[in-house]
CSV table of C-alpha atoms and ligand atoms in Angstrom, one decimal:
chain,number,residue,atom,x,y,z
J,806,MET,CA,83.5,84.8,88.7
J,807,THR,CA,81.9,87.5,90.8
J,808,ASP,CA,80.9,85.2,93.6
J,809,ALA,CA,83.7,85.8,96.0
J,810,THR,CA,82.8,82.8,98.2
J,811,ALA,CA,82.9,80.2,95.4
J,812,GLU,CA,85.9,77.8,95.4
J,813,ARG,CA,88.2,78.1,92.5
J,814,PRO,CA,88.4,74.9,90.3
J,815,ASP,CA,91.2,72.5,90.5
J,816,PRO,CA,94.4,74.1,89.3
J,817,ALA,CA,94.8,71.1,87.0
J,818,THR,CA,92.4,72.9,84.7
J,819,ILE,CA,94.9,75.6,83.9
J,820,PRO,CA,95.3,75.6,80.1
J,821,ALA,CA,98.4,73.9,78.7
J,822,GLU,CA,101.4,76.1,77.9
J,823,ALA,CA,101.1,75.3,74.2
J,824,GLU,CA,97.4,76.1,74.2
J,825,LEU,CA,98.1,79.5,75.8
J,826,ALA,CA,101.0,80.1,73.4
J,827,GLU,CA,98.6,79.5,70.5
J,828,ALA,CA,96.3,82.2,72.0
J,829,GLY,CA,99.3,84.6,72.3
J,830,LEU,CA,99.5,84.2,76.1
J,831,ARG,CA,102.1,83.1,78.6
J,832,LEU,CA,101.3,82.3,82.3
J,833,GLU,CA,103.8,82.1,85.1
J,834,ILE,CA,102.6,81.4,88.6
J,835,ASP,CA,105.1,82.0,91.5
J,836,GLY,CA,103.4,81.3,94.8
J,837,ALA,CA,100.8,84.1,95.4
J,838,VAL,CA,101.6,85.9,92.1
J,839,ALA,CA,100.4,85.0,88.6
J,840,THR,CA,101.9,86.9,85.7
J,841,VAL,CA,100.0,86.9,82.4
J,842,THR,CA,102.0,88.0,79.5
J,843,LEU,CA,100.5,89.1,76.1
J,844,ASN,CA,103.0,87.3,74.0
J,845,ARG,CA,102.7,88.1,70.3
J,846,PRO,CA,105.2,90.9,70.0
J,847,GLU,CA,105.6,90.4,66.3
J,848,ARG,CA,101.9,91.4,66.0
J,849,ARG,CA,102.3,94.0,68.8
J,850,ASN,CA,100.3,91.6,71.1
J,851,ALA,CA,97.2,92.0,68.9
J,852,MET,CA,94.4,89.8,70.4
J,853,THR,CA,92.1,87.3,68.9
J,854,PHE,CA,89.0,85.4,70.1
J,855,ALA,CA,91.5,82.7,71.3
J,856,THR,CA,93.3,85.3,73.4
J,857,TRP,CA,90.2,86.4,75.2
J,858,ARG,CA,89.0,82.8,75.7
J,859,GLY,CA,92.5,82.0,77.0
J,860,LEU,CA,92.3,84.8,79.5
J,861,ALA,CA,88.9,83.6,80.7
J,862,ALA,CA,90.3,80.1,81.1
J,863,ILE,CA,93.2,81.4,83.2
J,864,GLY,CA,90.7,83.3,85.4
J,865,ARG,CA,88.6,80.2,85.9
J,866,ALA,CA,91.6,78.0,86.8
J,867,LEU,CA,93.6,80.3,88.9
J,868,PRO,CA,94.9,78.5,92.0
J,869,SER,CA,93.2,79.7,95.2
J,870,ASP,CA,96.5,80.8,96.8
J,871,VAL,CA,97.1,83.4,94.0
J,872,ARG,CA,96.5,86.9,95.4
J,873,VAL,CA,98.0,89.2,92.8
J,874,VAL,CA,97.7,88.9,89.0
J,875,VAL,CA,100.0,91.0,86.8
J,876,LEU,CA,99.1,91.7,83.2
J,877,ARG,CA,102.0,92.7,80.9
J,878,GLY,CA,103.0,92.8,77.3
J,879,GLU,CA,106.0,91.3,75.6
J,880,GLY,CA,108.0,93.4,73.1
J,881,PRO,CA,107.5,97.1,72.2
J,882,CYS,CA,104.0,97.6,73.6
J,883,PHE,CA,101.3,96.3,75.8
J,884,SER,CA,98.8,95.6,73.1
J,885,ALA,CA,97.6,96.9,69.7
J,886,GLY,CA,94.1,95.7,70.5
J,887,ILE,CA,92.1,93.4,68.3
J,888,ASP,CA,93.9,91.5,65.6
J,889,LEU,CA,92.8,93.5,62.6
J,890,SER,CA,93.1,90.4,60.3
J,891,MET,CA,89.8,89.3,62.0
J,892,PHE,CA,88.0,92.0,60.0
J,893,SER,CA,89.1,90.6,56.7
J,894,GLY,CA,86.6,88.4,54.8
J,895,GLY,CA,83.7,90.7,55.9
J,896,GLY,CA,84.3,90.0,59.6
J,897,GLU,CA,82.2,86.8,59.4
J,898,GLY,CA,83.8,85.5,62.6
J,899,PHE,CA,81.9,88.1,64.5
J,900,THR,CA,78.4,87.2,63.5
J,901,ASP,CA,78.7,83.8,61.7
J,902,GLY,CA,75.0,84.1,60.8
J,903,ARG,CA,74.1,84.2,64.5
J,904,ASP,CA,71.0,86.0,65.6
J,905,ALA,CA,71.3,88.9,68.1
J,906,GLN,CA,70.8,86.7,71.1
J,907,ALA,CA,73.5,84.3,70.0
J,908,THR,CA,75.9,87.2,69.3
J,909,ASP,CA,75.1,88.6,72.7
J,910,ALA,CA,76.1,85.3,74.3
J,911,PHE,CA,79.3,85.2,72.1
J,912,ILE,CA,80.4,88.7,73.2
J,913,ALA,CA,79.5,87.9,76.8
J,914,GLU,CA,81.9,84.8,76.6
J,915,LEU,CA,84.7,87.1,75.3
J,916,GLN,CA,84.0,89.6,78.1
J,917,GLN,CA,84.7,86.8,80.6
J,918,GLY,CA,88.4,87.2,79.6
J,919,TYR,CA,88.3,90.6,81.3
J,920,ARG,CA,85.7,90.3,84.0
J,921,TRP,CA,87.6,88.0,86.3
J,922,LEU,CA,90.2,90.6,86.9
J,923,ARG,CA,87.8,92.4,89.3
J,924,ASP,CA,87.4,89.3,91.4
J,925,PRO,CA,87.8,90.3,95.1
J,926,ARG,CA,90.0,87.3,95.7
J,927,ILE,CA,92.8,88.9,93.7
J,928,VAL,CA,94.3,92.3,93.0
J,929,SER,CA,95.0,92.8,89.3
J,930,VAL,CA,97.8,95.0,88.2
J,931,ALA,CA,98.3,96.1,84.6
J,932,ALA,CA,101.9,96.9,83.8
J,933,VAL,CA,101.5,99.0,80.6
J,934,HIS,CA,104.2,100.3,78.3
J,935,GLY,CA,103.9,101.7,74.8
J,936,HIS,CA,100.7,101.4,72.9
J,937,ALA,CA,97.5,100.1,74.6
J,938,ILE,CA,94.9,100.4,71.9
J,939,GLY,CA,91.2,99.4,71.8
J,940,GLY,CA,90.9,96.0,73.4
J,941,GLY,CA,94.4,96.5,74.9
J,942,PHE,CA,93.3,99.8,76.6
J,943,GLN,CA,90.2,98.0,77.9
J,944,LEU,CA,92.3,95.2,79.3
J,945,ALA,CA,94.4,97.7,81.3
J,946,LEU,CA,91.1,99.3,82.4
J,947,ALA,CA,89.8,95.9,83.5
J,948,CYS,CA,92.6,95.7,86.1
J,949,ASP,CA,92.4,97.2,89.6
J,950,ILE,CA,95.6,99.2,89.3
J,951,ARG,CA,97.6,100.5,86.4
J,952,VAL,CA,101.3,101.1,86.6
J,953,VAL,CA,102.5,102.7,83.4
J,954,ALA,CA,105.8,103.4,81.7
J,955,ASP,CA,106.5,107.0,80.6
J,956,ASP,CA,106.1,105.9,77.0
J,957,VAL,CA,102.5,104.7,77.4
J,958,LYS,CA,100.0,105.5,74.7
J,959,PHE,CA,96.4,104.8,75.5
J,960,CYS,CA,93.8,105.0,72.7
J,961,MET,CA,90.2,103.9,72.5
J,962,LYS,CA,90.1,103.2,68.8
J,963,GLU,CA,86.8,101.3,68.5
J,964,PRO,CA,84.5,104.1,67.4
J,965,ALA,CA,87.0,105.2,64.7
J,966,LEU,CA,86.6,101.6,63.3
J,967,GLY,CA,82.8,101.7,63.5
J,968,LEU,CA,82.6,99.7,66.7
J,969,VAL,CA,81.9,100.4,70.4
J,970,PRO,CA,84.3,99.4,73.2
J,971,ASP,CA,82.6,96.2,74.3
J,972,LEU,CA,85.3,94.5,76.4
J,973,THR,CA,84.1,95.9,79.7
J,974,GLY,CA,86.1,99.1,79.3
J,975,THR,CA,83.3,101.8,79.3
J,976,LYS,CA,82.4,101.6,82.9
J,977,PRO,CA,85.9,101.9,84.4
J,978,LEU,CA,86.7,104.6,81.9
J,979,VAL,CA,83.8,106.7,82.9
J,980,GLU,CA,84.5,106.0,86.6
J,981,ALA,CA,88.1,107.1,86.1
J,982,VAL,CA,87.7,110.2,83.9
J,983,GLY,CA,84.1,111.2,84.1
J,984,LEU,CA,81.5,111.1,81.3
J,985,SER,CA,82.5,114.2,79.3
J,986,ARG,CA,86.2,113.2,79.2
J,987,ALA,CA,85.3,109.6,78.4
J,988,LEU,CA,83.1,110.8,75.5
J,989,GLU,CA,85.9,113.0,74.2
J,990,LEU,CA,88.5,110.3,74.4
J,991,CYS,CA,86.3,107.6,72.7
J,992,LEU,CA,84.8,109.8,70.0
J,993,THR,CA,88.1,111.4,68.9
J,994,ALA,CA,90.1,108.2,69.4
J,995,ARG,CA,93.0,110.4,70.3
J,996,THR,CA,96.0,109.1,72.1
J,997,VAL,CA,96.6,109.8,75.8
J,998,LEU,CA,100.2,110.0,76.9
J,999,ALA,CA,101.6,109.2,80.3
J,1000,GLU,CA,101.4,112.6,82.0
J,1001,GLU,CA,97.7,113.1,81.0
J,1002,ALA,CA,96.9,109.5,81.9
J,1003,SER,CA,98.2,110.1,85.4
J,1004,ARG,CA,96.3,113.4,85.7
J,1005,LEU,CA,93.1,111.8,84.5
J,1006,GLY,CA,93.3,108.9,86.8
J,1007,LEU,CA,94.0,106.3,84.1
J,1008,ALA,CA,97.3,105.4,85.8
J,1009,GLU,CA,98.1,105.1,89.5
J,1010,THR,CA,101.8,105.3,88.9
J,1011,VAL,CA,104.1,106.5,86.1
J,1012,VAL,CA,107.7,105.3,86.0
J,1013,PRO,CA,110.5,105.4,83.5
J,1014,ARG,CA,110.3,102.7,80.9
J,1015,ASP,CA,113.2,100.7,82.3
J,1016,GLY,CA,111.9,100.9,85.8
J,1017,LEU,CA,108.5,99.4,85.0
J,1018,GLY,CA,109.3,95.8,86.2
J,1019,ALA,CA,110.9,97.0,89.4
J,1020,ALA,CA,107.9,99.3,90.2
J,1021,VAL,CA,105.5,96.5,89.6
J,1022,ASP,CA,107.6,94.1,91.8
J,1023,GLU,CA,107.6,96.8,94.6
J,1024,LEU,CA,103.8,97.2,94.4
J,1025,VAL,CA,103.2,93.4,94.4
J,1026,ALA,CA,105.4,93.1,97.5
J,1027,ALA,CA,103.4,95.8,99.2
J,1028,LEU,CA,100.1,94.2,98.3
J,1029,LEU,CA,101.2,90.8,99.5
J,1030,ALA,CA,102.3,92.3,102.9
J,1031,VAL,CA,98.6,93.0,103.7
J,1032,ASN,CA,96.6,90.4,105.6
J,1033,PRO,CA,95.0,88.2,102.9
J,1034,GLY,CA,91.5,88.1,104.4
J,1035,ALA,CA,91.4,91.9,105.0
J,1036,ALA,CA,92.6,92.4,101.4
J,1037,VAL,CA,89.7,90.4,99.9
J,1038,ALA,CA,87.1,92.0,102.3
J,1039,THR,CA,88.4,95.5,101.6
J,1040,LYS,CA,88.3,95.1,97.8
J,1041,ARG,CA,84.8,93.6,98.0
J,1042,LEU,CA,83.8,96.7,100.1
J,1043,LEU,CA,85.4,99.2,97.8
J,1044,LEU,CA,83.8,97.6,94.7
J,1045,GLU,CA,80.4,98.1,96.2
J,1046,ALA,CA,80.9,101.7,97.1
J,1047,PRO,CA,80.1,103.5,93.8
J,1048,GLU,CA,76.6,101.9,93.6
J,1049,ASN,CA,75.7,102.1,97.3
J,1050,THR,CA,74.0,104.9,99.2
J,1051,LEU,CA,75.9,106.0,102.3
J,1052,GLU,CA,73.5,104.0,104.4
J,1053,GLN,CA,74.1,100.8,102.3
J,1054,GLN,CA,77.8,101.3,102.4
J,1055,CYS,CA,77.9,101.8,106.2
J,1056,ALA,CA,76.0,98.5,106.5
J,1057,ALA,CA,78.5,96.9,104.1
J,1058,GLU,CA,81.3,98.1,106.3
J,1059,ARG,CA,79.7,96.7,109.4
J,1060,ARG,CA,79.1,93.3,107.6
J,1061,GLU,CA,82.7,93.0,106.4
J,1062,GLN,CA,84.1,94.1,109.8
J,1063,ILE,CA,82.1,91.5,111.6
J,1064,GLY,CA,83.6,89.0,109.2
J,1065,ARG,CA,87.1,90.2,110.0
J,1066,LEU,CA,86.5,90.3,113.7
J,1067,ARG,CA,85.2,86.8,113.6
J,1068,ALA,CA,88.2,85.7,111.6
J,1069,MET,CA,90.6,87.3,113.9
J,1070,PHE,CA,89.0,86.7,117.3
J,1071,GLY,CA,86.4,84.1,116.7
J,1072,GLY,CA,82.8,84.2,118.0
J,1073,GLY,CA,80.3,86.9,117.0
J,1074,GLY,CA,82.7,89.7,116.6
J,1075,SER,CA,81.1,91.9,119.2
J,1076,SER,CA,82.9,93.5,122.1
E,1412,CAA,N1,96.3,93.5,64.3
E,1412,CAA,C1,97.1,92.7,63.6
E,1412,CAA,N2,98.4,93.0,63.3
E,1412,CAA,C2,98.9,94.1,63.9
E,1412,CAA,C3,98.1,94.9,64.7
E,1412,CAA,C4,96.8,94.6,64.9
E,1412,CAA,N3,95.9,95.3,65.7
E,1412,CAA,N4,98.9,96.0,65.1
E,1412,CAA,C5,100.1,95.8,64.6
E,1412,CAA,N5,100.1,94.6,63.8
E,1412,CAA,C6,101.2,94.1,63.1
E,1412,CAA,C7,101.5,95.0,61.9
E,1412,CAA,O1,100.7,94.6,60.8
E,1412,CAA,C8,103.0,94.6,61.6
E,1412,CAA,O2,103.0,93.4,60.9
E,1412,CAA,P1,104.2,93.2,59.7
E,1412,CAA,O3,105.5,93.2,60.5
E,1412,CAA,O4,103.8,91.9,59.2
E,1412,CAA,O5,104.0,94.3,58.8
E,1412,CAA,C9,103.5,94.4,63.0
E,1412,CAA,O6,102.4,94.1,63.8
E,1412,CAA,C10,104.2,95.5,63.5
E,1412,CAA,O7,103.4,96.7,63.4
E,1412,CAA,P2,103.9,98.1,63.1
E,1412,CAA,O8,105.1,98.0,62.1
E,1412,CAA,O9,102.8,99.0,62.7
E,1412,CAA,O10,104.5,98.5,64.5
E,1412,CAA,P3,104.7,100.0,65.1
E,1412,CAA,O11,105.4,99.7,66.4
E,1412,CAA,O12,105.3,100.9,64.1
E,1412,CAA,O13,103.2,100.5,65.4
E,1412,CAA,C11,101.0,100.3,66.3
E,1412,CAA,C12,102.5,99.9,66.4
E,1412,CAA,C13,100.9,101.8,66.6
E,1412,CAA,C14,100.3,99.5,67.4
E,1412,CAA,C15,100.4,100.0,64.9
E,1412,CAA,O14,100.8,98.7,64.5
E,1412,CAA,C16,98.9,100.1,64.9
E,1412,CAA,O15,98.4,101.2,64.8
E,1412,CAA,N6,98.2,99.0,64.9
E,1412,CAA,C17,96.8,98.9,64.7
E,1412,CAA,C18,96.1,99.3,66.0
E,1412,CAA,C19,94.6,99.2,65.9
E,1412,CAA,O16,93.9,99.9,65.2
E,1412,CAA,N7,94.0,98.2,66.7
E,1412,CAA,C20,92.5,98.0,66.7
E,1412,CAA,C21,92.0,98.7,68.0
E,1412,CAA,S1,90.2,98.5,68.1
E,1412,CAA,C22,89.9,97.2,69.1
E,1412,CAA,O17,90.8,96.6,69.7
E,1412,CAA,C23,88.5,96.7,69.0
E,1412,CAA,C24,88.1,95.6,70.0
E,1412,CAA,O18,88.7,95.2,70.9
E,1412,CAA,C25,86.7,95.1,69.8
């Protein structure tokens, strides 16, 4: 999913509505916008292995004309994280007698449910209200942009349960808030409210709860107004920036701009 030049598979491979419903998900595609809804409100959108596999399947099958993906939660909150019933019975679903290598592959498969949200071909937007706990917080962190309601409650609960956050959340958390704050948030498992989330860089925008949908619609419209090729190239460029030296990033800027100039004017892109 990180190869931005690869063709997306045929849209026919999008999982059936019933299959997604079974996994606690709903998918709506309206032209260039896909909306993925966590849809188990009676369980506060708690997520199972099926949810994460369903998210990965959506990522694999997204039609190539989708440019923006919105993640949202149905009901009182975004997500209460992992479905705690999965820990009953000694948590055998997590290991199933597998060796470390097989468990590594198992977790990597679940992480695919989150990783595609960074694909340069899309911009992912988390619309977060109420609780976003553990795997729910990590799902919001996996998105490019977080628009949050003023009732948001972020909590990285995993260490309090004896686990580590392993659904891709540690890197964006550290990048957003810095190492010391990330440590403090994870190891106290305390709850971060809207004002602090905005101050720490965990939320790009905070809006009143009843204005969340409209704020997301407005953002999506602005994102779609940008040239599609420039959007993909710019996201690819920005994603590289934290790991690159200035020299490398300057070279990356030149490479992407040559691609843009060629796309716009043809030829070699030189004046
Ligand atoms: N798993 C399964 N069921 C859950 C759930 C969860 N994570 N969270 C809530 N539910 C269920 C409750 O059991 C309850 O079911 P009943 O109606 O049958 O009693 C229903 O959803 C409603 O829950 P509450 O009455 O508690 O709702 P609330 O609005 O008062 O509170 C809440 C919401 C603060 C999210 C609270 O439910 C809660 O703290 N849930 C647990 C959160 C949690 O610890 N999640 C694990 C995070 S760690 C993680 O996610 C690890 C990972 O990815 C690897």
